[in-house]
mmCIF file of C-alpha atoms in Angstrom:
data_model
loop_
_atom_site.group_PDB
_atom_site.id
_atom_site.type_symbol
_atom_site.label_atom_id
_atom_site.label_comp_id
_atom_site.label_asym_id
_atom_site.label_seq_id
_atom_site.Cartn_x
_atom_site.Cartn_y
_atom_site.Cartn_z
ATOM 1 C CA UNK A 286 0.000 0.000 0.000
ATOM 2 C CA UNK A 287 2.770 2.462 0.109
ATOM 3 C CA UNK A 288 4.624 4.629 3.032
ATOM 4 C CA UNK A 289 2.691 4.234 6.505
ATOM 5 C CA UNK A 290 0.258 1.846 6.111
ATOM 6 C CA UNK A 291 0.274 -0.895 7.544
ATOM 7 C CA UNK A 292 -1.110 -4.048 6.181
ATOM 8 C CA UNK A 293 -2.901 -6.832 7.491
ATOM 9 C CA UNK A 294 -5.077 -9.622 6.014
ATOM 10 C CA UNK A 295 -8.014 -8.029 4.592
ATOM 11 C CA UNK A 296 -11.586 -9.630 5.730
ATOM 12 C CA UNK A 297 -14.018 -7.174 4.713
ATOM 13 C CA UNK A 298 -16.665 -8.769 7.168
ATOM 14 C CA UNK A 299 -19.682 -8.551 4.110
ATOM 15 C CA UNK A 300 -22.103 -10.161 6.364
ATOM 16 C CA UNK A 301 -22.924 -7.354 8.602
ATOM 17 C CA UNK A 302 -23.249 -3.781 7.696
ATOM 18 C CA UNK A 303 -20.736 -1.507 9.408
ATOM 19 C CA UNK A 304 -21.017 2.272 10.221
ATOM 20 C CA UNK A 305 -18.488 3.672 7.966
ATOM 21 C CA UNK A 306 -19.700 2.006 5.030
ATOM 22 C CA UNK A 307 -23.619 3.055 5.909
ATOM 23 C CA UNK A 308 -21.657 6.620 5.736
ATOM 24 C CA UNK A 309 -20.018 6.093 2.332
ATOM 25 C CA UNK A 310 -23.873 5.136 0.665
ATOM 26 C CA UNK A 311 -25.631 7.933 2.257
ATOM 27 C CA UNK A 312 -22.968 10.301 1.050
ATOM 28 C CA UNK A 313 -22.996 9.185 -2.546
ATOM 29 C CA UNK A 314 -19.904 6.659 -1.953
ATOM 30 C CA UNK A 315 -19.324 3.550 -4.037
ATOM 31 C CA UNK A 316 -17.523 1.431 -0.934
ATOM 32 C CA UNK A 317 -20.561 -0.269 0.274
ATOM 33 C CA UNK A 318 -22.327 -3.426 0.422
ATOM 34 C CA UNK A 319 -25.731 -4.884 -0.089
ATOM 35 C CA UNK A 320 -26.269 -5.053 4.075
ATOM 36 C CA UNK A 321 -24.761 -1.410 4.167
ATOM 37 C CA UNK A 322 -27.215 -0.382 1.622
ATOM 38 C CA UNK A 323 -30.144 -2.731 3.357
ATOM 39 C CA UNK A 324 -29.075 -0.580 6.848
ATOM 40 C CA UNK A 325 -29.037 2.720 5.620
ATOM 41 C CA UNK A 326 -32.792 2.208 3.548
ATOM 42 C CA UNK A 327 -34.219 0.907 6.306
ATOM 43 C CA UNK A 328 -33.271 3.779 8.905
ATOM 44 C CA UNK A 329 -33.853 6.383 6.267
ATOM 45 C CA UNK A 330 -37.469 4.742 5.845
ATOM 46 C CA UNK A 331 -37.825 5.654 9.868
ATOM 47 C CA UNK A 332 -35.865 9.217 9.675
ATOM 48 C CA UNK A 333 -36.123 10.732 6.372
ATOM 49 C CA UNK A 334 -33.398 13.413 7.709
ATOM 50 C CA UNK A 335 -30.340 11.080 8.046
ATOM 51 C CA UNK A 336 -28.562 12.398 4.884
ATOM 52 C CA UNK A 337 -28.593 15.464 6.763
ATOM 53 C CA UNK A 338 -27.785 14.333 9.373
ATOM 54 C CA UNK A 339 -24.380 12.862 8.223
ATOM 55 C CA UNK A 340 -23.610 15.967 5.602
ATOM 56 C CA UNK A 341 -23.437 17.604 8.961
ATOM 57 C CA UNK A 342 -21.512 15.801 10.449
ATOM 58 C CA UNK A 343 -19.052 15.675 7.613
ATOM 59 C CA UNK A 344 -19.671 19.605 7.923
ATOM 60 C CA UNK A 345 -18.595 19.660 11.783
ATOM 61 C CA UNK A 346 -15.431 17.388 11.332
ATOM 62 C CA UNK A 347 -14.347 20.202 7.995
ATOM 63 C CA UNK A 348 -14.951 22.876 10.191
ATOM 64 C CA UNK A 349 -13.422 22.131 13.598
ATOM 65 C CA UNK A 350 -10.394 21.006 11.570
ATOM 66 C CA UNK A 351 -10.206 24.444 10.151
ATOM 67 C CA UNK A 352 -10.784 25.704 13.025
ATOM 68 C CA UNK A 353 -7.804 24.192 15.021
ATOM 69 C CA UNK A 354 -5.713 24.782 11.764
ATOM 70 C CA UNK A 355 -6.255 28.385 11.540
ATOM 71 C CA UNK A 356 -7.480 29.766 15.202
ATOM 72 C CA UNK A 357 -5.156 27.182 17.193
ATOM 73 C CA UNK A 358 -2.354 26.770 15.419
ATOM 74 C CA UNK A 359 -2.635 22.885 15.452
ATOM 75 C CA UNK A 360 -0.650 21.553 12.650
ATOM 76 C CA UNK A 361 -0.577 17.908 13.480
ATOM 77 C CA UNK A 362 -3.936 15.591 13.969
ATOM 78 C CA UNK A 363 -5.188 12.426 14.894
ATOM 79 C CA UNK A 364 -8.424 11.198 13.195
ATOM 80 C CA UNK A 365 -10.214 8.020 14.732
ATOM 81 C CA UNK A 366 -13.155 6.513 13.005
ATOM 82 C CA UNK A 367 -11.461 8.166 10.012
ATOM 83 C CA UNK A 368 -14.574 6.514 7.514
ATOM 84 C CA UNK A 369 -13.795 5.471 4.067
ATOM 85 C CA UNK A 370 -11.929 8.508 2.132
ATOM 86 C CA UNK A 371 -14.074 11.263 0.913
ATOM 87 C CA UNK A 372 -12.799 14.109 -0.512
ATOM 88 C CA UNK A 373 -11.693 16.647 1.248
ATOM 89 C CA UNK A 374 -10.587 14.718 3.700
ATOM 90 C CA UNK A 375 -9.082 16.014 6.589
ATOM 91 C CA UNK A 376 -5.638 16.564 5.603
ATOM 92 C CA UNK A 377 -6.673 18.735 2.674
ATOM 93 C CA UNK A 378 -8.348 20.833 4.948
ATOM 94 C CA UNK A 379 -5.704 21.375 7.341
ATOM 95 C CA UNK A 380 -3.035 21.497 4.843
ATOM 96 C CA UNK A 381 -4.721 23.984 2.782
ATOM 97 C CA UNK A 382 -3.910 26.400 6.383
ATOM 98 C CA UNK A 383 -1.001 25.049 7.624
ATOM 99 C CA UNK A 384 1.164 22.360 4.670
ATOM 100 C CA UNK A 385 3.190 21.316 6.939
ATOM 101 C CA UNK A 386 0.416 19.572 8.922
ATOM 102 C CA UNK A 387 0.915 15.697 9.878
ATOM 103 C CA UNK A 388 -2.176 13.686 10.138
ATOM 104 C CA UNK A 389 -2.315 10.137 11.560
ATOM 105 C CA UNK A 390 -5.777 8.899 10.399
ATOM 106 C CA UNK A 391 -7.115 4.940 11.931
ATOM 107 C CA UNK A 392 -10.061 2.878 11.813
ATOM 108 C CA UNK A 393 -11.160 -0.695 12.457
ATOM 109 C CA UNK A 394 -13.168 -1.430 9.173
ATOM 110 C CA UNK A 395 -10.471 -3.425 6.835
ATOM 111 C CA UNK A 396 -12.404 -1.620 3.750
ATOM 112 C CA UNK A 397 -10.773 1.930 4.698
ATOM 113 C CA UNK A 398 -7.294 -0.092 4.555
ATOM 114 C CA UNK A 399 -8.407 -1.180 1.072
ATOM 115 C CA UNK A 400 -8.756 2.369 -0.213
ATOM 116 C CA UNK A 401 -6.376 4.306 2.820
ATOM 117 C CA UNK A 402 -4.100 5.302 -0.493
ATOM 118 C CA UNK A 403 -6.138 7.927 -0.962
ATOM 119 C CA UNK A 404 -5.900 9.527 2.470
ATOM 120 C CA UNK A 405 -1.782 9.632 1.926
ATOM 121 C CA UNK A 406 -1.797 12.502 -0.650
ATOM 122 C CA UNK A 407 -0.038 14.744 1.541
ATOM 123 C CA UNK A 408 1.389 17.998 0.445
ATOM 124 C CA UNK A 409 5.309 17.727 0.229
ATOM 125 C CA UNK A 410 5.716 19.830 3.480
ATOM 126 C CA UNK A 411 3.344 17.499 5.468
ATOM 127 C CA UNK A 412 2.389 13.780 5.946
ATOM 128 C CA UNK A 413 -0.101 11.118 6.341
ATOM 129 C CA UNK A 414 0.127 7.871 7.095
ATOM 130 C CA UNK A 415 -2.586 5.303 8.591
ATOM 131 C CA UNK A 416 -3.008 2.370 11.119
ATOM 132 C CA UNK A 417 -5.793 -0.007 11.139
ATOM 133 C CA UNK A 418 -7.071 0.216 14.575
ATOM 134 C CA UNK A 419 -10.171 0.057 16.990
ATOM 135 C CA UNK A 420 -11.177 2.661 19.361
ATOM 136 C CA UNK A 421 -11.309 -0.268 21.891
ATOM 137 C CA UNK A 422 -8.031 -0.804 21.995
ATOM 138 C CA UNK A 423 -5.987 2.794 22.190
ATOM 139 C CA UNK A 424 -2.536 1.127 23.020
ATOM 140 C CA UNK A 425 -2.857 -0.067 19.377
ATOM 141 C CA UNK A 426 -2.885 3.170 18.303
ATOM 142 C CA UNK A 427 -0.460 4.907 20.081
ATOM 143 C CA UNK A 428 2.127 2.207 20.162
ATOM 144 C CA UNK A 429 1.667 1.829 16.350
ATOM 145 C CA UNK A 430 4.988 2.635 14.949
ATOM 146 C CA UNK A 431 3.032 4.946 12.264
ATOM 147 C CA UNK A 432 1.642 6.994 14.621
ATOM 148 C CA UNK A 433 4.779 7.341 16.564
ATOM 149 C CA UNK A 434 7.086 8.306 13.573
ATOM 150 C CA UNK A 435 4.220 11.036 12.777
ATOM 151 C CA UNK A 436 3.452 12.607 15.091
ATOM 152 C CA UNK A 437 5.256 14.586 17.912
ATOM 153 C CA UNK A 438 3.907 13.987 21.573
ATOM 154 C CA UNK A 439 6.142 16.928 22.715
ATOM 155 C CA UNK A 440 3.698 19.041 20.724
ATOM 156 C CA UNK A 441 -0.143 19.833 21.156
ATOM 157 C CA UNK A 442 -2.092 17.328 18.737
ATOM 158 C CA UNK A 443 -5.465 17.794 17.582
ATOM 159 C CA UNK A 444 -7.678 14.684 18.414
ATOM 160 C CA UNK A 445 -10.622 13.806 15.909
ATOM 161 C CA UNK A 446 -13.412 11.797 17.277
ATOM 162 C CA UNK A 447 -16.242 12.161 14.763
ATOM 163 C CA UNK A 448 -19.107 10.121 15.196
ATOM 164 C CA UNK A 449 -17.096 6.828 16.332
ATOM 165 C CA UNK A 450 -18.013 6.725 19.668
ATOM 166 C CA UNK A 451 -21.708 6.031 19.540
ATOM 167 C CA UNK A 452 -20.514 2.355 18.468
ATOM 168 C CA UNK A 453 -19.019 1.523 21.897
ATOM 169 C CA UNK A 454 -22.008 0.564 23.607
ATOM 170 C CA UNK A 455 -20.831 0.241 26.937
ATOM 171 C CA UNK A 456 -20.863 4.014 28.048
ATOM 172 C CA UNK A 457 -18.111 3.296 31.129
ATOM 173 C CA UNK A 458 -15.444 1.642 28.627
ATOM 174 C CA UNK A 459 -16.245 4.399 25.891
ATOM 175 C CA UNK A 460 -15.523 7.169 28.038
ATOM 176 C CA UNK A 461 -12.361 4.884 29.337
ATOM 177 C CA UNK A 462 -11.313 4.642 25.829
ATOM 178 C CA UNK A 463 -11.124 8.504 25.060
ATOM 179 C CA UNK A 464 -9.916 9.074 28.747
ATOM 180 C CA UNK A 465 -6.671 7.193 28.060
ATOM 181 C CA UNK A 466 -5.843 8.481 24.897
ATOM 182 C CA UNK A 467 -6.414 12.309 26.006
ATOM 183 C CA UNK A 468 -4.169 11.364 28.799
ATOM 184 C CA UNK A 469 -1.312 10.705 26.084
ATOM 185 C CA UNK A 470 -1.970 14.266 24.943
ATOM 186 C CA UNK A 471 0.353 16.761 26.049
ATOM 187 C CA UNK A 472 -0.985 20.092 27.387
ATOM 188 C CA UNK A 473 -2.746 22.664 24.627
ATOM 189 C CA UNK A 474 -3.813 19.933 22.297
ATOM 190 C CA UNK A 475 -7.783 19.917 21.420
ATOM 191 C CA UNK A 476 -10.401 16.891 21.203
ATOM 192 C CA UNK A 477 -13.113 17.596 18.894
ATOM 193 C CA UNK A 478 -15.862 15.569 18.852
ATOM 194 C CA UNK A 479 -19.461 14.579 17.540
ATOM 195 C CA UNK A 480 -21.351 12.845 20.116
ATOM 196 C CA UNK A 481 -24.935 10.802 18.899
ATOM 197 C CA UNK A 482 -27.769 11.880 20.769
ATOM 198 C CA UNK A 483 -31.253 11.250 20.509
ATOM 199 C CA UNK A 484 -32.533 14.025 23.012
ATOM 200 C CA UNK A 485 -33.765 15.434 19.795
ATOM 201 C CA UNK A 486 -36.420 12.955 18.719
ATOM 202 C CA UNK A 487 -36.141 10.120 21.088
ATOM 203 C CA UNK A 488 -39.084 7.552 19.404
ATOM 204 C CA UNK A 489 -38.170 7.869 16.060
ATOM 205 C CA UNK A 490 -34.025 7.516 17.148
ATOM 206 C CA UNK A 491 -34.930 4.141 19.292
ATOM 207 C CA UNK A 492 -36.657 2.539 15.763
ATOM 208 C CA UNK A 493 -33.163 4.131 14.057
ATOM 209 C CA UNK A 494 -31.177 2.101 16.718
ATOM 210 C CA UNK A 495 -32.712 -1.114 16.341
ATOM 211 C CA UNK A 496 -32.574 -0.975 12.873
ATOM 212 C CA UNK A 497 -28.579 -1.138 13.435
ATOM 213 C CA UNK A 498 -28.450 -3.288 15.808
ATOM 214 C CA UNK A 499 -30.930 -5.819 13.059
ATOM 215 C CA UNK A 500 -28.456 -5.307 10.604
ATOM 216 C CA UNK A 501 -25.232 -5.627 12.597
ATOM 217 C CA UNK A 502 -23.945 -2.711 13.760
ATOM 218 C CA UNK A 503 -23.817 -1.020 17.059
ATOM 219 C CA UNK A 504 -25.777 2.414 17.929
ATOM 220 C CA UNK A 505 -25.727 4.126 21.324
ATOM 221 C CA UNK A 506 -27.304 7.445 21.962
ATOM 222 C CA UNK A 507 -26.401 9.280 24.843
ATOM 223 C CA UNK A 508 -27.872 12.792 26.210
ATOM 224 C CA UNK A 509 -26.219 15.855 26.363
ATOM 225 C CA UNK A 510 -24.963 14.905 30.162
ATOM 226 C CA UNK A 511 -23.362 11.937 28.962
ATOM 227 C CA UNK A 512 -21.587 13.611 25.759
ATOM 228 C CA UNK A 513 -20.419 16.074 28.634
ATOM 229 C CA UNK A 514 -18.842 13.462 30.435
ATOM 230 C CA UNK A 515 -16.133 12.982 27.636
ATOM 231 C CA UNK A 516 -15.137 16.785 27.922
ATOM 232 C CA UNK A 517 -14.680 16.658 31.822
ATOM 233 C CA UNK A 518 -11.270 18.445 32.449
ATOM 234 C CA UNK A 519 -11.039 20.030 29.124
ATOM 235 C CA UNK A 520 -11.466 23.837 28.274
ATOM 236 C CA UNK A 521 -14.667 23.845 25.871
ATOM 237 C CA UNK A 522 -14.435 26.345 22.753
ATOM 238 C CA UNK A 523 -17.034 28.938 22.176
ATOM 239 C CA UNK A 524 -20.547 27.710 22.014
ATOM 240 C CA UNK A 525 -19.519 24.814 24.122
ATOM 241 C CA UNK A 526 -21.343 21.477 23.336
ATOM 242 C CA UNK A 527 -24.648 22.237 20.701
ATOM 243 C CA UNK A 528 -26.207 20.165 18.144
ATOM 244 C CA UNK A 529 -23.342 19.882 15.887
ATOM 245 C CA UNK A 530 -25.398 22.058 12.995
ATOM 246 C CA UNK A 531 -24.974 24.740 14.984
ATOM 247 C CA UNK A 532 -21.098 24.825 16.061
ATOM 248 C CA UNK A 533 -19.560 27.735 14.544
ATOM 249 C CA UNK A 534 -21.916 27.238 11.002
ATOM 250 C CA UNK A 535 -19.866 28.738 7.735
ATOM 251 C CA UNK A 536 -23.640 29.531 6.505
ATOM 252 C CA UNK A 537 -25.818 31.268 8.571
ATOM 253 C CA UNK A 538 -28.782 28.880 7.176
ATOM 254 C CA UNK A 539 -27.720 25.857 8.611
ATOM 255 C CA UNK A 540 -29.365 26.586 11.900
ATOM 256 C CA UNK A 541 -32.514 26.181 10.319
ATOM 257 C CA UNK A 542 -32.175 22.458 9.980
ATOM 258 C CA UNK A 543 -34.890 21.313 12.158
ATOM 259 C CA UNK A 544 -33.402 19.691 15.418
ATOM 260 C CA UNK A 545 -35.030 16.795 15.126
ATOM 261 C CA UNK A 546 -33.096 16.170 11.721
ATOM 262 C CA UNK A 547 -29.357 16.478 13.687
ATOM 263 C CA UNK A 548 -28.939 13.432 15.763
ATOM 264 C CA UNK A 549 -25.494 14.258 17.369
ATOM 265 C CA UNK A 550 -23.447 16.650 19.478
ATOM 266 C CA UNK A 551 -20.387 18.478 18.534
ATOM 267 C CA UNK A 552 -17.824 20.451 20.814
ATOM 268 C CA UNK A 553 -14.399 21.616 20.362
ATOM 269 C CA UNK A 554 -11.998 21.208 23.727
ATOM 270 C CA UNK A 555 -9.013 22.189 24.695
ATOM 271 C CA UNK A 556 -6.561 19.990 27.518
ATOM 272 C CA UNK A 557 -5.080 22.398 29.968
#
């Protein structure tokens, strides 16, 4: 596959649909399957609004990158749940501000590996590289010799958790999970992250959720408490932790998406 990836045998787990691939159909991807496609017809059938939901959330991650880029001077990043490549990804974006930027990007579905080329197109200045990984497991991550050779722990790091950890189920070893990498982080780096929720339209979200779980694939809401819980000891950015719509919109219009159409958090931290 090229510089920093590294590869392992490749099961691409057909039988069950998986998150990141429900993501690539709704968006207009080609990386999909006929239980991906099966998942993501079925939930639209019960929430008309999750194509909007996930443009915004692709939104969120292009903004907050920007964001950290240009306000916070973050020029290196690490993307979990990274999703099967769509351009711009988030190294375009932050390289666009800052070409030097380094961005580490992992994820658990062997599919991303398969097509993880096109997350490497770097500018010169910068670099990419990827490491299959889960969530669950964050010493695989940050003992991966990719993410070591990338990234400098000396330095503040911007952390990337979009809409990845609604499929940890368990909510004590979710917040565990993002607890022990933030730990890693040194002092000024920033977590941003979108957080599913279904304070928003709770009947129609619990038919959403066991469509999932009938196809596969794990789905946990949590309310806004809970999403708090993963900024606890952090320094929240300006508006703090909203509907992810409305985080710091580029267009004005986007706040009149009907809430009940925007199915997640988003909030921008910084660690002290």
């Amino acid at each position: 596959m090229g510089n920093g990836i590294r590869r392992t045998s490749v099961d691409l787990r057909t039988d069950r649909a998986h998150g990141a691939r429900i993501y690539d159909y709704i968006l207009g991807g080609k990386d999909n399957y006929a239980v991906d496609r099966a998942a993501a017809e079925a939930t639209k059938r019960i929430w008309p609004a999750l194509p909007v939901h996930m443009r915004a959330n692709r939104e969120f991650m292009h903004r907050a990158g920007r964001y950290l880029a240009t306000e916070c001077g973050i020029d290196q990043f690490l993307d979990i749940g990274t999703g099967i490549p769509t351009s711009p990804n988030l190294h375009e974006v932050v390289q666009q501000v800052r070409p030097e930027a380094r961005v580490v990007y992992t994820d658990n579905d062997p599919i991303v590996l398969v097509h993880a080329r096109a997350l490497m197109t770097s500018t010169p200045q910068g670099r990419t590289a990827y490491v299959e990984a889960d969530l669950r497991d964050p010493d695989s991550i940050l003992s991966a010799p990719e993410f070591r050779e990338t990234l400098d722990l000396t330095r503040p790091i911007g952390l990337m958790l979009i809409a990845v950890v609604h499929f940890i189920e368990d909510d004590d070893e979710a917040l565990d999970v993002v607890r022990r990498i933030i730990d890693v982080l040194p002092s000024g780096s920033y977590m941003a992250a979108t957080i599913a929720t279904d304070d928003f339209a709770p009947d129609m979200l619990a038919e959403v959720r066991r469509t999932y779980h009938e196809h596969g694939e794990a789905l946990r809401w949590r309310s806004r408490a809970q999403a708090a819980q993963y900024f606890e000891g952090l320094e929240l950015v300006e508006p703090g932790i909203v509907q992810m719509h409305k985080w710091r919109p580029d267009d004005p219009a986007a706040l009149n998406i009907p809430e009940a159409d925007i199915a997640m958090y988003g909030a921008v931290a910084r660690k002290p």
